[in-house]
Amino acid sequence: MKPLIEGLQIAIDGPAGSGKGTMASQLAAALGLPVLDTGLLYRFAAWQCLQQAVAVDDEYAVLNVLEKALPRMQWRSEGVFFDAKDCTSTLRGEDVGLAASKVAALPAVRRLLLDVQQQLAKQGCVMDGRDIGTVVLPQAHVKFFLTASLRERARRRWLQLDEQQRRQRSMDDLVKDMTARDTRDSKRQHAPLQRANDAIVIDSTTMRPDEVLDRMLRVLQRRGLAH
Ligand code: DC
């Protein structure tokens, strides 16, 4: 399938484990567009702080770390590179994810990363995150909001863990962490996780990825944005 307009922007938002990363990649591949995972940017900021032993709730210190690190970072469809080295798999760790949700609550960090996201989106892309449809790309041509039950989202996260991680974390731990992250992401004051009024909601609890993809592609066709 091909986009029918240049610079097509598709926003996908949703809570952790809702399948937005998987669906963003599959949709982007189906359309030949770049995919931009904005969670990686907050994870990158958190990882830098963890490495430099900077408190992730100290707004001024986090901003300082991020401003210095950003010129050495490259954010691409394939992931995030630091000094030309791919650090995506490190960023995907659970500890970095939890720290990222604290960093993401800092307004100065969000302001700095907003510009990075908007600049890269100009070329056209599928972008996934928490505030893409509401704040980053309010003019996106199509917005999807993915959801799934808490238990199903925790189960999906568990499947992504390796053997060693599974020995350390139970499903109950994951449910607890996910609930904490959901609360922080949706209750924070700045750009909380929120469904845009014009977003199409897809509950993927009982859907396979190919079914979700099919639904998304049909929306694009119906709106004359792809064929
Ligand atoms: O999607 P993720 O798990 O990789 O995101 C990591 C954290 O970053 C998550 O707790 C919320 C935050 N985030 C955000 O606040 N806004 C975004 N656009 C993307 C992620």
Coordinates of C-alpha atoms and ligand atoms in Angstrom, one line a residue:
M1 CA 0.0 0.0 0.0
K2 CA 1.2 3.5 -0.8
P3 CA 0.5 6.9 0.8
L4 CA -1.4 9.2 -1.5
I5 CA -0.1 12.4 0.0
E6 CA 3.4 13.6 0.7
G7 CA 4.4 14.0 4.3
L8 CA 1.7 11.7 5.6
Q9 CA 1.7 11.9 9.4
I10 CA 0.1 9.1 11.5
A11 CA -0.1 9.4 15.3
I12 CA -0.4 6.3 17.5
D13 CA -0.9 6.8 21.2
G14 CA -1.7 4.4 24.0
P15 CA -0.5 3.1 27.4
A16 CA 2.5 0.8 27.9
G17 CA 2.0 -2.7 26.3
S18 CA -1.0 -1.6 24.3
G19 CA 0.8 -2.8 21.1
K20 CA 1.5 0.7 19.7
G21 CA 5.2 0.0 19.0
T22 CA 4.4 -3.2 17.1
M23 CA 1.6 -1.6 15.2
A24 CA 3.6 1.6 14.4
S25 CA 6.4 -0.6 12.9
Q26 CA 4.0 -2.7 10.9
L27 CA 1.9 0.2 9.6
A28 CA 5.1 2.1 8.7
A29 CA 6.4 -0.9 6.8
A30 CA 3.1 -1.4 5.0
L31 CA 3.2 2.2 3.8
G32 CA 6.9 2.6 3.3
L33 CA 7.1 5.4 5.9
P34 CA 9.7 5.9 8.7
V35 CA 8.6 4.9 12.2
L36 CA 9.5 7.1 15.1
D37 CA 9.2 5.7 18.6
T38 CA 9.1 8.8 20.9
G39 CA 9.3 6.6 24.1
L40 CA 12.9 6.0 23.1
L41 CA 13.7 9.7 23.5
Y42 CA 12.4 9.8 27.1
R43 CA 14.2 6.5 27.7
F44 CA 17.4 8.0 26.3
A45 CA 17.1 11.0 28.7
A46 CA 16.5 8.6 31.6
W47 CA 19.4 6.3 30.6
Q48 CA 21.8 9.2 30.5
C49 CA 20.7 10.3 34.0
L50 CA 21.1 6.8 35.4
Q51 CA 24.6 6.5 33.9
Q52 CA 25.6 9.8 35.4
A53 CA 23.9 9.2 38.7
V54 CA 21.6 12.3 38.2
A55 CA 18.3 12.2 40.0
V56 CA 15.5 11.7 37.4
D57 CA 13.2 14.1 39.2
D58 CA 15.7 17.0 39.4
E59 CA 14.4 19.0 36.4
Y60 CA 17.4 21.4 36.1
A61 CA 20.0 18.6 36.3
V62 CA 18.1 16.3 33.8
L63 CA 17.8 19.2 31.4
N64 CA 21.5 19.8 31.6
V65 CA 22.3 16.2 31.0
L66 CA 19.9 16.0 28.0
E67 CA 21.1 19.2 26.4
K68 CA 24.7 17.9 26.4
A69 CA 23.7 14.4 25.2
L70 CA 21.3 15.4 22.4
P71 CA 24.0 16.5 19.9
R72 CA 25.6 13.1 20.2
M73 CA 22.3 11.2 19.7
Q74 CA 20.7 10.1 16.5
W75 CA 17.0 9.1 16.4
R76 CA 16.0 6.9 13.5
S77 CA 13.5 4.3 12.4
E78 CA 15.9 1.6 13.5
G79 CA 16.2 3.1 17.0
V80 CA 18.5 5.4 19.0
F81 CA 22.2 5.8 18.4
F82 CA 24.6 7.4 20.8
D83 CA 28.1 8.3 19.4
A84 CA 27.0 6.2 16.4
K85 CA 26.4 3.1 18.6
D86 CA 23.0 1.5 18.7
C87 CA 21.8 1.7 22.3
T88 CA 18.1 0.7 21.6
S89 CA 18.1 -2.6 23.4
T90 CA 19.6 -1.0 26.6
L91 CA 16.9 1.6 26.4
R92 CA 14.2 -1.0 26.2
G93 CA 15.0 -2.4 29.7
E94 CA 12.3 -2.2 32.4
D95 CA 14.5 -0.1 34.8
V96 CA 15.1 2.5 32.1
G97 CA 11.3 2.5 31.3
L98 CA 10.4 3.2 34.9
A99 CA 12.9 6.0 35.1
A100 CA 11.7 7.4 31.7
S101 CA 8.2 7.9 33.0
K102 CA 9.6 10.1 35.8
V103 CA 11.8 12.1 33.4
A104 CA 8.8 12.4 31.1
A105 CA 6.8 14.3 33.8
L106 CA 9.3 17.2 33.7
P107 CA 7.9 20.1 31.6
A108 CA 11.4 21.4 30.6
V109 CA 12.3 18.0 29.2
R110 CA 9.1 17.7 27.3
R111 CA 9.6 21.2 25.8
L112 CA 13.1 20.3 24.6
L113 CA 12.0 17.0 23.1
L114 CA 8.9 18.5 21.5
D115 CA 11.0 20.3 19.0
V116 CA 13.1 17.2 18.2
Q117 CA 10.0 15.3 17.4
Q118 CA 8.2 17.9 15.3
Q119 CA 11.3 18.5 13.2
L120 CA 11.7 14.9 12.3
A121 CA 8.0 14.3 11.7
K122 CA 8.0 16.8 8.8
Q123 CA 9.2 14.2 6.4
G124 CA 6.1 12.1 7.0
C125 CA 6.1 9.2 9.5
V126 CA 4.2 7.0 11.8
M127 CA 5.0 8.3 15.3
D128 CA 4.0 6.5 18.5
G129 CA 3.9 7.7 22.1
R130 CA 1.5 9.2 24.7
D131 CA 0.9 12.8 23.5
I132 CA 1.4 12.6 19.7
G133 CA -2.2 13.2 18.7
T134 CA -2.8 15.8 21.3
V135 CA 0.5 17.8 21.5
V136 CA 3.3 16.7 19.2
L137 CA 1.3 16.4 16.0
P138 CA -2.2 17.8 16.6
Q139 CA -2.5 18.2 12.8
A140 CA -1.7 14.5 12.1
H141 CA -3.7 13.2 9.1
V142 CA -4.8 10.1 11.1
K143 CA -4.7 9.4 14.9
F144 CA -5.1 6.1 16.5
F145 CA -5.5 5.4 20.2
L146 CA -4.6 1.8 21.1
T147 CA -5.7 0.2 24.4
A148 CA -5.8 -3.3 25.9
S149 CA -6.7 -4.6 29.4
L150 CA -4.1 -4.2 32.1
R151 CA -3.6 -8.0 32.5
E152 CA -3.1 -8.4 28.7
R153 CA -0.6 -5.6 28.6
A154 CA 1.4 -7.1 31.4
R155 CA 1.3 -10.5 29.7
R156 CA 2.7 -8.9 26.5
R157 CA 5.5 -7.3 28.5
W158 CA 6.3 -10.6 30.2
L159 CA 6.6 -12.3 26.8
Q160 CA 9.2 -9.7 25.8
L161 CA 11.5 -10.5 28.8
D162 CA 14.4 -12.9 28.5
E163 CA 14.9 -16.0 30.7
Q164 CA 16.9 -14.2 33.4
Q165 CA 14.4 -11.3 33.6
R166 CA 11.5 -13.8 33.9
R167 CA 13.2 -15.4 36.9
Q168 CA 13.4 -12.0 38.6
R169 CA 10.0 -10.6 37.8
S170 CA 6.6 -12.2 38.3
M171 CA 3.4 -11.3 36.4
D172 CA 2.2 -9.6 39.6
D173 CA 5.4 -7.4 39.7
L174 CA 4.7 -6.4 36.1
V175 CA 1.1 -5.5 36.7
K176 CA 2.2 -3.4 39.7
D177 CA 4.9 -1.6 37.7
M178 CA 2.5 -1.0 34.8
T179 CA -0.2 0.4 37.1
A180 CA 2.4 2.8 38.6
R181 CA 3.5 3.8 35.1
D182 CA -0.1 4.2 33.8
T183 CA -0.9 6.5 36.8
R184 CA 2.2 8.6 36.3
D185 CA 1.7 8.9 32.6
S186 CA -2.0 9.8 32.7
K187 CA -2.1 11.9 35.8
R188 CA 0.9 14.1 35.2
Q189 CA 0.2 17.8 34.6
H190 CA 2.0 18.3 31.3
A191 CA 1.0 16.4 28.2
P192 CA -0.5 13.4 30.0
L193 CA -1.5 10.2 28.2
Q194 CA -4.9 11.2 26.7
R195 CA -7.0 10.3 23.8
A196 CA -7.3 13.1 21.2
N197 CA -10.9 13.9 20.4
D198 CA -10.5 12.9 16.8
A199 CA -8.5 9.7 17.5
I200 CA -9.8 6.3 16.5
V201 CA -9.8 4.0 19.5
I202 CA -8.8 0.3 18.9
D203 CA -9.0 -2.1 21.8
S204 CA -6.5 -4.8 20.9
T205 CA -7.1 -7.1 24.0
T206 CA -8.4 -9.9 21.9
M207 CA -7.0 -8.9 18.5
R208 CA -4.0 -10.3 16.6
P209 CA -1.6 -7.7 15.2
D210 CA -2.6 -8.5 11.6
E211 CA -6.3 -7.7 12.5
V212 CA -5.3 -4.4 14.1
L213 CA -3.1 -3.5 11.0
D214 CA -6.0 -4.4 8.7
R215 CA -8.3 -2.1 10.6
M216 CA -5.8 0.8 10.4
L217 CA -5.2 0.3 6.7
R218 CA -8.9 0.3 6.0
V219 CA -9.2 3.7 7.8
L220 CA -6.5 5.1 5.6
Q221 CA -8.1 3.8 2.5
R222 CA -11.5 5.1 3.5
R223 CA -10.1 8.6 4.1
G224 CA -8.3 8.6 0.7
L225 CA -4.9 8.7 2.3
A226 CA -3.5 5.5 0.9
H227 CA -4.3 2.9 -1.8
Ligands
DC1 O1 6.4 3.9 25.3 P1 7.6 3.7 26.3 O2 7.3 2.6 27.3 O3 8.8 3.4 25.6 O4 7.7 5.1 27.0 C1 8.6 5.3 28.1 C2 8.1 6.4 29.0 O5 8.1 7.6 28.3 C3 6.6 6.2 29.4 O6 6.5 5.9 30.8 C4 5.9 7.5 29.1 C5 7.0 8.4 28.5 N1 6.5 8.9 27.2 C6 5.8 10.1 27.2 O7 5.6 10.7 28.2 N2 5.5 10.7 26.0 C7 5.7 10.0 24.9 N3 5.3 10.6 23.7 C8 6.3 8.8 24.8 C9 6.7 8.2 26.0

